[in-house]
CSV table of C-alpha atoms in Angstrom, one decimal:
chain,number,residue,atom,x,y,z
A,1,UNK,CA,0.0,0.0,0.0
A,2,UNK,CA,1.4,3.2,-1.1
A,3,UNK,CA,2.4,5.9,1.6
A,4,UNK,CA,0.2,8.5,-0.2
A,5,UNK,CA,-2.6,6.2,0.7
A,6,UNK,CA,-5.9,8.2,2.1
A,7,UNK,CA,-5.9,7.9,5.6
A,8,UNK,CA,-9.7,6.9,7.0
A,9,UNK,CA,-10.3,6.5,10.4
A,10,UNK,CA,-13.3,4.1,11.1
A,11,UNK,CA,-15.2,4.8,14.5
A,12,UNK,CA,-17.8,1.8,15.8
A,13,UNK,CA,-18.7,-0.2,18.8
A,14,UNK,CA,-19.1,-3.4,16.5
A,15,UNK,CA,-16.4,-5.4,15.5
A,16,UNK,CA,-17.9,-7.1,12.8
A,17,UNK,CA,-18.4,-3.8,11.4
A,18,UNK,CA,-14.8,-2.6,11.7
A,19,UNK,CA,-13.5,-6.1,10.4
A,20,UNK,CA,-15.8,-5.9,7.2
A,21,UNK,CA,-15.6,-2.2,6.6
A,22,UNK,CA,-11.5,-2.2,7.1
A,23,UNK,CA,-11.5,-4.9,4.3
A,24,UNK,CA,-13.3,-3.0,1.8
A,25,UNK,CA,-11.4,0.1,2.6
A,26,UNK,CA,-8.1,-2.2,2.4
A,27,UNK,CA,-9.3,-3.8,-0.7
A,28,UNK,CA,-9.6,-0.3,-2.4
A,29,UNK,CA,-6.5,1.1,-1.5
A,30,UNK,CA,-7.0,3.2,1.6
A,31,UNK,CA,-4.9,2.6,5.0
A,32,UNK,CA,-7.5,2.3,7.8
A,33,UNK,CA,-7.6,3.2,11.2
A,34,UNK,CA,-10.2,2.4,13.7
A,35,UNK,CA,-11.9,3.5,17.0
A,36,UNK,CA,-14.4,1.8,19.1
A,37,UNK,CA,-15.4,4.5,20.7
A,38,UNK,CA,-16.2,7.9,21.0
A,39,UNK,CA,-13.3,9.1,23.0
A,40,UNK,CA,-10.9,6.7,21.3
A,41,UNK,CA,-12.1,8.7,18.0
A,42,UNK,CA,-10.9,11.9,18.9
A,43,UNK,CA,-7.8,11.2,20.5
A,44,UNK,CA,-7.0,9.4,16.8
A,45,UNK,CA,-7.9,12.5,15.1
A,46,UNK,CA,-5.7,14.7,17.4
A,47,UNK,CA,-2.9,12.9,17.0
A,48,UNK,CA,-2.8,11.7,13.5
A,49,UNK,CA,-3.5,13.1,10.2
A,50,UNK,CA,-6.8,11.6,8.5
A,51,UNK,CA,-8.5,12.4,5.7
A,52,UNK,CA,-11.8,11.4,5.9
A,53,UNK,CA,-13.9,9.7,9.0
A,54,UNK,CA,-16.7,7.2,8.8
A,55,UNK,CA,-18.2,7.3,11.9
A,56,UNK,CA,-21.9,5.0,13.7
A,57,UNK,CA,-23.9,7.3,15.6
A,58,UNK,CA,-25.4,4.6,18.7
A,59,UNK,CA,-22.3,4.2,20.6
A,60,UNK,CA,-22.0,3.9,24.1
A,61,UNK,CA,-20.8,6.6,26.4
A,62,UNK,CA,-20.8,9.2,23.7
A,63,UNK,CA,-22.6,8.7,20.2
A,64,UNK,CA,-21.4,9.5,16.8
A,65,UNK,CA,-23.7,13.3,17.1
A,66,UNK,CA,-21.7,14.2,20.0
A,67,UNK,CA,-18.5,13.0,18.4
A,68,UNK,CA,-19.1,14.9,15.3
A,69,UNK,CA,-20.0,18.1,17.1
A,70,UNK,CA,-16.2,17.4,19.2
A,71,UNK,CA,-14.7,17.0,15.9
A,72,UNK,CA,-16.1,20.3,14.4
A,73,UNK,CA,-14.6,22.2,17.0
A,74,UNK,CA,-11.3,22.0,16.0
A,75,UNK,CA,-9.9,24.7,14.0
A,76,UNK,CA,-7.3,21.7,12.6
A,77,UNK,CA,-10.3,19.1,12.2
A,78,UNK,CA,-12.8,21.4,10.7
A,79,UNK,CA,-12.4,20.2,7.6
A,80,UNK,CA,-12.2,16.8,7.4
A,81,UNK,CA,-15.2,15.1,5.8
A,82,UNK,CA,-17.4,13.1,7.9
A,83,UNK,CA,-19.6,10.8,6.9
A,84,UNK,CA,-22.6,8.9,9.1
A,85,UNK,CA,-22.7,5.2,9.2
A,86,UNK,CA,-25.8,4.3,10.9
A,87,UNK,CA,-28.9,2.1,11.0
A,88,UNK,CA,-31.1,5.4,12.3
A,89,UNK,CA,-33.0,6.5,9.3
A,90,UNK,CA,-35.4,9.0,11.1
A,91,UNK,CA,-35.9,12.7,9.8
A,92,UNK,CA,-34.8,13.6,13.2
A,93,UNK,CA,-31.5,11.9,12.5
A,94,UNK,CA,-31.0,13.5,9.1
A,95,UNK,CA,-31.6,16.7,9.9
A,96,UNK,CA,-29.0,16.5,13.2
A,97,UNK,CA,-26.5,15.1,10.9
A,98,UNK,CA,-27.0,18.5,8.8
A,99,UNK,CA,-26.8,20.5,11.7
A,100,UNK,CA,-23.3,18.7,12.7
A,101,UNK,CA,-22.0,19.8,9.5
A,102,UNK,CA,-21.4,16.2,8.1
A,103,UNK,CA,-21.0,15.3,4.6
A,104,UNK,CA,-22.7,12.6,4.0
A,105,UNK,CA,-25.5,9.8,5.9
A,106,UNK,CA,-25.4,6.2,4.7
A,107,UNK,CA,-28.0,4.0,6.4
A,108,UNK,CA,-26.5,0.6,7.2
A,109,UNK,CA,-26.8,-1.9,5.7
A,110,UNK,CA,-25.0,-0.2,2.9
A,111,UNK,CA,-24.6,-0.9,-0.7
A,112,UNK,CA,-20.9,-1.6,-1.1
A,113,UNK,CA,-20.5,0.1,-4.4
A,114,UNK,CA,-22.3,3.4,-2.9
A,115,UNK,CA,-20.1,3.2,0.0
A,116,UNK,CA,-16.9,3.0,-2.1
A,117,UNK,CA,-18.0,5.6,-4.6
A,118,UNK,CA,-19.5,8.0,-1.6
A,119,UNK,CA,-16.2,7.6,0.0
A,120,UNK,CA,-14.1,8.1,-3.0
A,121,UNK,CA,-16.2,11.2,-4.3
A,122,UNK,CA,-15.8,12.9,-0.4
A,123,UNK,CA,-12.1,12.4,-0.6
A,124,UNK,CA,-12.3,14.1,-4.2
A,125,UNK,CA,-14.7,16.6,-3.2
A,126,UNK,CA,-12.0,17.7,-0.3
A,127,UNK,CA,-8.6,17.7,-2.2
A,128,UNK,CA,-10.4,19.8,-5.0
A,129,UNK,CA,-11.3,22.2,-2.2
A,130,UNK,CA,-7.8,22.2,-0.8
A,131,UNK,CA,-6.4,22.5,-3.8
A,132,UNK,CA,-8.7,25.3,-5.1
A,133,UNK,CA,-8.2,27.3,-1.8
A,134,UNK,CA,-4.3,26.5,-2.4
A,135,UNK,CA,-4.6,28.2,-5.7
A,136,UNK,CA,-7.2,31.3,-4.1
A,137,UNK,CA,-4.1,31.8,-1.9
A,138,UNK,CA,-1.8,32.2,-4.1
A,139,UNK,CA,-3.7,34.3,-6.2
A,140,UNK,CA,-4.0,36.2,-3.7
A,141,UNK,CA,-0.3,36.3,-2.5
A,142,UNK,CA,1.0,37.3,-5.8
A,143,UNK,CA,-2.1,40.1,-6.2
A,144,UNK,CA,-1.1,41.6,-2.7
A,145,UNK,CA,3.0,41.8,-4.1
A,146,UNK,CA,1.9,43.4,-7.7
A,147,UNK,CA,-0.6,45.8,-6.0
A,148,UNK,CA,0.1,48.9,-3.6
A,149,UNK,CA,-2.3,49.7,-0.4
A,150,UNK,CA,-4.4,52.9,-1.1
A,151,UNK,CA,-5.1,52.9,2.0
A,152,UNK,CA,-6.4,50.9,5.6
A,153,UNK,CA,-10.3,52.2,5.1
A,154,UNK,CA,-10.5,50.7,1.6
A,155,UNK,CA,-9.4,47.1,2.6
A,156,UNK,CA,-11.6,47.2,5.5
A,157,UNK,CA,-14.3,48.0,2.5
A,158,UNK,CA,-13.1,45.1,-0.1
A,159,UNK,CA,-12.8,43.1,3.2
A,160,UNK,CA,-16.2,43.9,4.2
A,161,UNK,CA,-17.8,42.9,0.4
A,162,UNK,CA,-15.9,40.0,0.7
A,163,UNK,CA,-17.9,39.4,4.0
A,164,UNK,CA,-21.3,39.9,2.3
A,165,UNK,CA,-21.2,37.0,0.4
A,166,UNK,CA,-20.8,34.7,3.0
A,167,UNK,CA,-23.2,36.6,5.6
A,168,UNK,CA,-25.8,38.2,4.2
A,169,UNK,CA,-26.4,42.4,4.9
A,170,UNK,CA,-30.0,41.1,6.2
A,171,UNK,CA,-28.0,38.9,8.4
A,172,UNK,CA,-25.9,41.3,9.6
A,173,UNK,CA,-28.4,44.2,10.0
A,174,UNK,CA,-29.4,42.0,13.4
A,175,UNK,CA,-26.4,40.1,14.5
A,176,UNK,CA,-23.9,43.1,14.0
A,177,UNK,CA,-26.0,46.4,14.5
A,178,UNK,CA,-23.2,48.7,15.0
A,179,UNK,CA,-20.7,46.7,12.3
A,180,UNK,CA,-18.9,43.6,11.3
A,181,UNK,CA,-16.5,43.7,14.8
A,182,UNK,CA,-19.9,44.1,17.2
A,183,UNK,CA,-20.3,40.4,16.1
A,184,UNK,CA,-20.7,38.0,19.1
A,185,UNK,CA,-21.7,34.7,19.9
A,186,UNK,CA,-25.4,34.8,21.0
A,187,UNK,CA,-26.2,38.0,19.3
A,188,UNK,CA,-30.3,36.7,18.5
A,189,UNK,CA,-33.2,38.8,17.3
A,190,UNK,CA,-36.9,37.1,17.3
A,191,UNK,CA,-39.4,37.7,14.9
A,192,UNK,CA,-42.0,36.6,12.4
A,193,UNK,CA,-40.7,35.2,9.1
A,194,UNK,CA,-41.4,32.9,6.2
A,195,UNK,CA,-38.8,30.3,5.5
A,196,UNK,CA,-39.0,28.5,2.2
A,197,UNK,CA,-37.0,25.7,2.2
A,198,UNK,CA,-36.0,24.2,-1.6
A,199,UNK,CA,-34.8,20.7,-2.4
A,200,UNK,CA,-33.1,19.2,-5.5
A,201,UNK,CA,-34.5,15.6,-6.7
A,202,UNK,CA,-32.5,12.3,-6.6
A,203,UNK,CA,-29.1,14.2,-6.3
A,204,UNK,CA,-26.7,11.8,-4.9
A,205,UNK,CA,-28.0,9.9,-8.3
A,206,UNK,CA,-27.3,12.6,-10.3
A,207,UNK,CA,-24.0,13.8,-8.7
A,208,UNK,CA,-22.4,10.1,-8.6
A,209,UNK,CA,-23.2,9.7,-12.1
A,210,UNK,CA,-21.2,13.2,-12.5
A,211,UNK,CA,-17.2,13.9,-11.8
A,212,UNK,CA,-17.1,16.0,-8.7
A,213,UNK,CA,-16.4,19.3,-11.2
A,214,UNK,CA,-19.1,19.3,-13.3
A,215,UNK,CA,-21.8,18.6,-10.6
A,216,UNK,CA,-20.1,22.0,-8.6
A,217,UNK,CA,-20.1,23.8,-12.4
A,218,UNK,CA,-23.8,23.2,-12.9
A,219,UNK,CA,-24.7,23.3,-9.2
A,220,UNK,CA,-24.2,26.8,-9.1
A,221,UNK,CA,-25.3,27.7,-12.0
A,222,UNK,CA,-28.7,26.5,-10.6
A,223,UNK,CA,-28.1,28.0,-6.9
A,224,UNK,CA,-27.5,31.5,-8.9
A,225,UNK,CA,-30.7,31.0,-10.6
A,226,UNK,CA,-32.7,30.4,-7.4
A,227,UNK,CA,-30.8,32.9,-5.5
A,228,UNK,CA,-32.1,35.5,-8.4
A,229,UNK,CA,-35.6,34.4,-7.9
A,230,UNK,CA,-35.3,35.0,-4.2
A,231,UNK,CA,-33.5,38.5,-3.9
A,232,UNK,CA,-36.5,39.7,-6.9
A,233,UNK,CA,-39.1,38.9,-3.7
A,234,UNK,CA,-37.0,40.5,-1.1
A,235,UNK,CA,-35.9,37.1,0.4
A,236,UNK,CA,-32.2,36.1,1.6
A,237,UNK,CA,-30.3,32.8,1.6
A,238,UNK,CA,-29.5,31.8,5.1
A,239,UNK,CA,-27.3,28.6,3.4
A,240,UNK,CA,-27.0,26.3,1.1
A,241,UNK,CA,-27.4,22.4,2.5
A,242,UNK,CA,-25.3,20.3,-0.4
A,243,UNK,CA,-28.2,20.4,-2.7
A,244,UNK,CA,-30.6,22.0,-0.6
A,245,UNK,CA,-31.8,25.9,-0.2
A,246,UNK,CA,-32.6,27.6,2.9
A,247,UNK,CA,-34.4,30.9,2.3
A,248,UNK,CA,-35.7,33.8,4.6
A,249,UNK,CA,-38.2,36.4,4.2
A,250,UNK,CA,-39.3,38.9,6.8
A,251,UNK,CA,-40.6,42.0,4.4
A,252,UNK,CA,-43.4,43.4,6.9
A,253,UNK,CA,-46.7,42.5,6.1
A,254,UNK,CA,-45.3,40.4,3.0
A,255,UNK,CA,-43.1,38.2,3.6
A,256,UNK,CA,-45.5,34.7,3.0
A,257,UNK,CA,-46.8,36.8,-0.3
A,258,UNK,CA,-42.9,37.1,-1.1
A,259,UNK,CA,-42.0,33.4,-0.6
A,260,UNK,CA,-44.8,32.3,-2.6
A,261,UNK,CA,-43.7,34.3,-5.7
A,262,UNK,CA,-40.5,33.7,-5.2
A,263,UNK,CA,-41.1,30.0,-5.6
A,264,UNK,CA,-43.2,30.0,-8.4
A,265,UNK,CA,-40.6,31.6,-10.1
A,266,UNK,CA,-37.9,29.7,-8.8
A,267,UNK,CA,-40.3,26.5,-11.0
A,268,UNK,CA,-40.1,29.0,-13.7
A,269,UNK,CA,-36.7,29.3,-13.8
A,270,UNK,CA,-35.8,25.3,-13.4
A,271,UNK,CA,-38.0,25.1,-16.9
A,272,UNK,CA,-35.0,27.9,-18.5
A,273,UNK,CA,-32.8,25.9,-16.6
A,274,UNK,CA,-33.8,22.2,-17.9
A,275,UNK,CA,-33.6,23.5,-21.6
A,276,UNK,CA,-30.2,24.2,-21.0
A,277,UNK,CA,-29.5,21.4,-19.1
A,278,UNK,CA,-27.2,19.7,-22.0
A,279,UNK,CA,-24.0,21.5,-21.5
A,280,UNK,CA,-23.8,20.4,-18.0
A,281,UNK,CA,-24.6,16.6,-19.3
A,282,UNK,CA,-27.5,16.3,-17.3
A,283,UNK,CA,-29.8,13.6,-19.1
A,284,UNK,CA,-33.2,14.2,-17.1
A,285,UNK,CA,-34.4,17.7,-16.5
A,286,UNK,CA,-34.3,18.4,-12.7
A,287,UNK,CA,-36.8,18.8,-10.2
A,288,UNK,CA,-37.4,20.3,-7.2
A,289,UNK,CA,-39.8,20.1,-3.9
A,290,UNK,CA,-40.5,23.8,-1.8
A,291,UNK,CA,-42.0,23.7,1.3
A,292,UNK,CA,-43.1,27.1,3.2
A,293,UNK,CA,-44.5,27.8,6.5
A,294,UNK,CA,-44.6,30.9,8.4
A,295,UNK,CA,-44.1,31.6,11.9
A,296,UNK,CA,-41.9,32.8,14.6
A,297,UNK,CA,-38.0,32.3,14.3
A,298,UNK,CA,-34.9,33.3,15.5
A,299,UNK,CA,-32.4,34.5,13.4
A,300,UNK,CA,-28.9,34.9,15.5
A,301,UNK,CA,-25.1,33.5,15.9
A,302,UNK,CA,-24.9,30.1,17.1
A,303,UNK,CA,-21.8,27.7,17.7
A,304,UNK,CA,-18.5,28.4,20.1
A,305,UNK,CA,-16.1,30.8,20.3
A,306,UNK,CA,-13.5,28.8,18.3
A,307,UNK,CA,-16.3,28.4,15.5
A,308,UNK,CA,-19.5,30.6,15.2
A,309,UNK,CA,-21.8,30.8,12.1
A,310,UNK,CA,-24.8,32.9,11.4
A,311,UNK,CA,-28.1,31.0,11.0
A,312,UNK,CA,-32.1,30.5,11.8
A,313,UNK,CA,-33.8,27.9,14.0
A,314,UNK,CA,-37.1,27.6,15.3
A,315,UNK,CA,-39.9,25.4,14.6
A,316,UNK,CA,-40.5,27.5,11.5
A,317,UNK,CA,-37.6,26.0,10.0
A,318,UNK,CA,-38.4,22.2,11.2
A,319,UNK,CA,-42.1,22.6,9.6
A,320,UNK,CA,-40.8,23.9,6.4
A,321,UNK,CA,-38.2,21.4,5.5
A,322,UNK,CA,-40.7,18.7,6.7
A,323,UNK,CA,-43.6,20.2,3.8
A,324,UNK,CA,-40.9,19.8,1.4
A,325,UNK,CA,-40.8,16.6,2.3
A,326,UNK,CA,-43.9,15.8,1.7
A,327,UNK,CA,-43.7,17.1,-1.6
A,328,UNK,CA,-42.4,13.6,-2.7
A,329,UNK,CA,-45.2,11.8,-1.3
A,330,UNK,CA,-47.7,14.1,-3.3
A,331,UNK,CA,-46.5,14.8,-6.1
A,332,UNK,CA,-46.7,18.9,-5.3
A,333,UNK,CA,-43.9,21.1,-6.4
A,334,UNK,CA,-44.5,23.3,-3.9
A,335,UNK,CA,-46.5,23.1,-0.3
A,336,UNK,CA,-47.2,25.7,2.0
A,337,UNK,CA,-49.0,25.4,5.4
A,338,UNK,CA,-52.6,27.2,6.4
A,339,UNK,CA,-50.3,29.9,8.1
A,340,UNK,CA,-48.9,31.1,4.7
A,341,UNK,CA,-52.0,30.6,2.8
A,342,UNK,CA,-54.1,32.5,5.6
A,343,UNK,CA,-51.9,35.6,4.7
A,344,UNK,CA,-52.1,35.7,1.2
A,345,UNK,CA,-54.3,38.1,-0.8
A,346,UNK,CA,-53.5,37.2,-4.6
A,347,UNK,CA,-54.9,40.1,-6.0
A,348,UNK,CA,-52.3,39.8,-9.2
A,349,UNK,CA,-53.7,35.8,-10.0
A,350,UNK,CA,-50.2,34.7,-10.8
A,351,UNK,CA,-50.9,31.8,-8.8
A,352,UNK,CA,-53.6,29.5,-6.9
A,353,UNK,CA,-54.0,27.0,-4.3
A,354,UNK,CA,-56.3,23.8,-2.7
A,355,UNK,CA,-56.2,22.4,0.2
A,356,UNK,CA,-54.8,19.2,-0.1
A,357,UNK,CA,-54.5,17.0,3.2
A,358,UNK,CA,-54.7,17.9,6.8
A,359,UNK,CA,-51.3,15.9,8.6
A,360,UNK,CA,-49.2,15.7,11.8
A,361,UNK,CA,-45.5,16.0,10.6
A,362,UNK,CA,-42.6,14.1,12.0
A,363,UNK,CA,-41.9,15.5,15.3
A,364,UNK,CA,-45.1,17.7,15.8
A,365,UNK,CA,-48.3,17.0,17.4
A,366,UNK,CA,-50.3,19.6,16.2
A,367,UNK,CA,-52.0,18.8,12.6
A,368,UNK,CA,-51.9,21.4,10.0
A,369,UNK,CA,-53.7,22.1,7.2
A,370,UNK,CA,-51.2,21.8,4.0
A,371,UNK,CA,-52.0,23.4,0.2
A,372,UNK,CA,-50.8,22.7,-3.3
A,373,UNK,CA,-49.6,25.9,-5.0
A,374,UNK,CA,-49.3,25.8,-8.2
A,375,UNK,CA,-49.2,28.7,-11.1
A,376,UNK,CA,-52.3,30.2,-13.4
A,377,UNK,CA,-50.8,30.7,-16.2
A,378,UNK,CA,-49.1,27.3,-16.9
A,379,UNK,CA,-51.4,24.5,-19.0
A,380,UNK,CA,-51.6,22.1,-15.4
A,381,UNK,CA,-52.8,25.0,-13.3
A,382,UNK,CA,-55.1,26.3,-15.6
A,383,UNK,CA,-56.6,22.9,-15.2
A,384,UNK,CA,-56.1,22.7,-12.1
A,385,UNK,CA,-58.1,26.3,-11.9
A,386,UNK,CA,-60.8,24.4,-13.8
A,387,UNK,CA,-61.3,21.9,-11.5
A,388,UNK,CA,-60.6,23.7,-8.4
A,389,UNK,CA,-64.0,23.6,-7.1
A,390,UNK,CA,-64.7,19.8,-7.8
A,391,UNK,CA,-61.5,19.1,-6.2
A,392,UNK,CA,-62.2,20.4,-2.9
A,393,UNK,CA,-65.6,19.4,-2.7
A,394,UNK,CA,-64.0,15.8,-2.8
A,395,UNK,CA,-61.8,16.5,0.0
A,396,UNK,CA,-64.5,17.9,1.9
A,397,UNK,CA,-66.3,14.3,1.3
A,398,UNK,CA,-63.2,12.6,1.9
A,399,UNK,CA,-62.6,14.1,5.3
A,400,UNK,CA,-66.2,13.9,6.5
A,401,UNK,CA,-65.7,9.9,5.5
A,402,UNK,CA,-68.3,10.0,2.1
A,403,UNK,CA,-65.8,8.3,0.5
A,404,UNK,CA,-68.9,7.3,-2.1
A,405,UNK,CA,-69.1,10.9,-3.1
A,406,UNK,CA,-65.5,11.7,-2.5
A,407,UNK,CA,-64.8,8.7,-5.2
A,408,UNK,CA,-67.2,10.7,-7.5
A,409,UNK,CA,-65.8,14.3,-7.5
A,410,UNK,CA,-62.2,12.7,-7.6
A,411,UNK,CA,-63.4,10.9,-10.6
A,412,UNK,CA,-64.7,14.2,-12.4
A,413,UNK,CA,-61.6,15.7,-11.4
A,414,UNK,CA,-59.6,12.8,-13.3
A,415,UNK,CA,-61.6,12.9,-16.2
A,416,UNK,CA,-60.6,16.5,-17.0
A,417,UNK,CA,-56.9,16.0,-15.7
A,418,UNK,CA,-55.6,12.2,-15.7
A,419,UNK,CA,-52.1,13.8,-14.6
A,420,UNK,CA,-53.0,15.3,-10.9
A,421,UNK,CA,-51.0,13.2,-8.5
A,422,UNK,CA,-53.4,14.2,-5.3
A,423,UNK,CA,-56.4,13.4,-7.2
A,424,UNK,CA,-55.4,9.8,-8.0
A,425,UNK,CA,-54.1,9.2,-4.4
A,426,UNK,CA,-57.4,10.5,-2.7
A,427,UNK,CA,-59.3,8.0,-5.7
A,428,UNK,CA,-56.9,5.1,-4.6
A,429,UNK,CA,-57.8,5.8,-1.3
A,430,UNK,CA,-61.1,6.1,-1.1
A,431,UNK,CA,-61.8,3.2,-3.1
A,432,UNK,CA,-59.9,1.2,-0.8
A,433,UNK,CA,-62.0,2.3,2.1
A,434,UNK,CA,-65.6,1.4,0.0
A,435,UNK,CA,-63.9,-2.0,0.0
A,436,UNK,CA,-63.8,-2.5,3.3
């Protein structure tokens, strides 16, 4: 094995795990270290140089979240790529994973060729970073010796530019009120907001399919797109999440009327998008899921003092990744909860919206109402215009259990549109209850 050899540290309480997981890494060229345990993890990592760590989450004594979160606090660990090896395949789990900053979640038991080639593109993914920021650098460097300093007040300004595009001025307008070095960990405003949360369809497919380069060349290509749509309705990107968008609006009085717009243009766009799709050799157009909810969130610095980022939590957030979500499940590019609906007042008729299912969403108690929103002018939502009033007189039936007249009005609703995913899953179900 050569001495340039990856370095992966394996971390898990199993020994049959280790054993077989060391032997595929072995088999593919990488020199493997292992922990089993938590502790054992992180004095490895302190002490020798690894490249990437695949690391189980149920682990006595300290699991794999807590290890993660250890890990991320040091400056000189920050950024290795982490990936979850686990058998916990909960939302809940997902999500904590995101918010640990790791890079990728594998649910055990693992396809060995997706393991290898997740592995493999992680490891590419990081020494194209390194060698990209190795490059910025030195651009840098050699721009710094061919250039004289004006003067101290116009770095600080290209400095603070350069700041912008990682934190956004909205951002900063409420964590650093009096400028960029009022900045402090625990600086938190609360208030009522929108949050639109955007994800990409099948991407690990698409990306593994892809070298690393292209998927990052027509990645953000699409980001800028989206971004566009959400600026235009006076939103702001709190981050991107791989191939996922988290968007805020707060415009008073406006803000669920801005996210709305803002993603049916952002559907808009992935059509302009999708007919330009070739040059990036994507085969299949893309497609998206948006879920919106409005509510109370705050908007703040959260981390340590080693390690701070700027960011928004609340159940907002949680209830508006989850409707994205459940875009999958029915077919709906977009879903937005009662509370965004309940604040609209459409006056322009760009767009329109049904109710489509009243549910309790992973983690909450409370059910909400949820609605399909869809645009006017395109041919499905004219038709879906048409057949607006059918429609919901079939949910009505449906959720006052007349699944005989439900069965009709979904029917109707069919007959004029054979294409509307809610229609046929409300006709599926309701015949199965008549059978019964």
């Amino acid at each position: 094995m050569s001495n340039n050899s990856p370095c992966i540290l394996l971390v898990d309480d199993d020994p049959a795990n280790i054993f077989l997981l060391t032997e595929l890494l072995r088999l593919n060229g990488y020199h493997v270290l292992s922990a089993s345990s938590g502790n054992q993890a992180i004095t490895i990592a302190n002490k020798t140089p690894i490249d990437l760590i695949i690391l189980d989450v149920m682990m006595p004594e300290m699991d794999g979240f807590e290890v993660c979160k250890i890990l991320r606090q040091n400056r000189s660990l920050l950024s290795i790529p982490i990936l979850f090896l686990t058998a916990l395949d909960d939302e809940e789990s997902h999500l904590k994973a995101l918010e640990m900053m790791a890079d990728a979640y594998l649910i055990k038991p693992v396809n060995r060729r997706l393991f290898v080639a997740k592995v493999e593109n992680s490891l590419r993914l990081q020494k194209q970073r390194l060698e990209l920021l190795a490059s910025e650098v030195r651009q840098q460097v050699k721009q710094q010796i061919k250039e004289q300093i004006d003067s101290a007040w116009q770095i600080s300004e290209a400095l603070s530019e350069k700041f912008r595009l990682f934190v956004p001025e909205e951002f900063l307008q409420r964590i650093a009120p009096q400028g960029v070095d009022s900045i402090q960990l625990g600086n938190v405003t609360e208030e009522e907001m929108t949050i639109l949360f955007c994800d990409i369809r099948d991407f690990t497919a698409i990306a593994e399919s892809q070298i690393v380069s292209k998927t990052f060349e027509w990645l953000n290509v699409f980001f800028s797109q989206m971004s566009d749509c959400i600026t235009t309705h006076k939103g702001f990107i709190d981050k991107f999440l791989g191939d996922a968008i988290l968007a805020i609006f707060t415009q008073s009085e406006s803000h669920a009327e801005d996210a709305i717009n803002a993603a049916i243009m952002m559907q808009e766009s992935l059509q302009y998008f999708n007919e330009n799709r070739q040059q990036f050799n994507l085969k299949d157009p893309l497609k998206i899921g948006i879920g919106i909810h409005k509510g109370i969130g705050m908007i703040g610095t959260l981390g340590s003092h080693q390690r701070m980022d700027s960011t928004v939590i609340g159940d907002v957030v949680n209830t508006a990744s989850r409707l994205e979500r459940l875009t999958k499940i029915y077919g709906c590019p977009i879903i937005a909860s009662k509370a965004v609906i309940s604040s609209l007042k459409n006056t322009d008729l760009l767009y329109n919206y049904r109710e489509i299912d009243r549910v309790n969403p992973r983690g909450k108690q409370q059910t909400i109402e949820i609605y399909e929103v869809f645009a006017c002018h395109a041919l499905n939502g004219l038709i879906k215009s048409e057949t607006l009033s059918t429609f919901q007189k079939g949910i009505q039936a449906w959720q006052n259990q007349k699944y005989l007249s439900a069965l009709g009005y979904f029917q109707e609703v069919l007959t004029k549109n054979p294409t509307d995913s809610v229609a046929l899953i409300y006709h599926k179900k309701c015949q199965e209850e008549l059978l019964y």
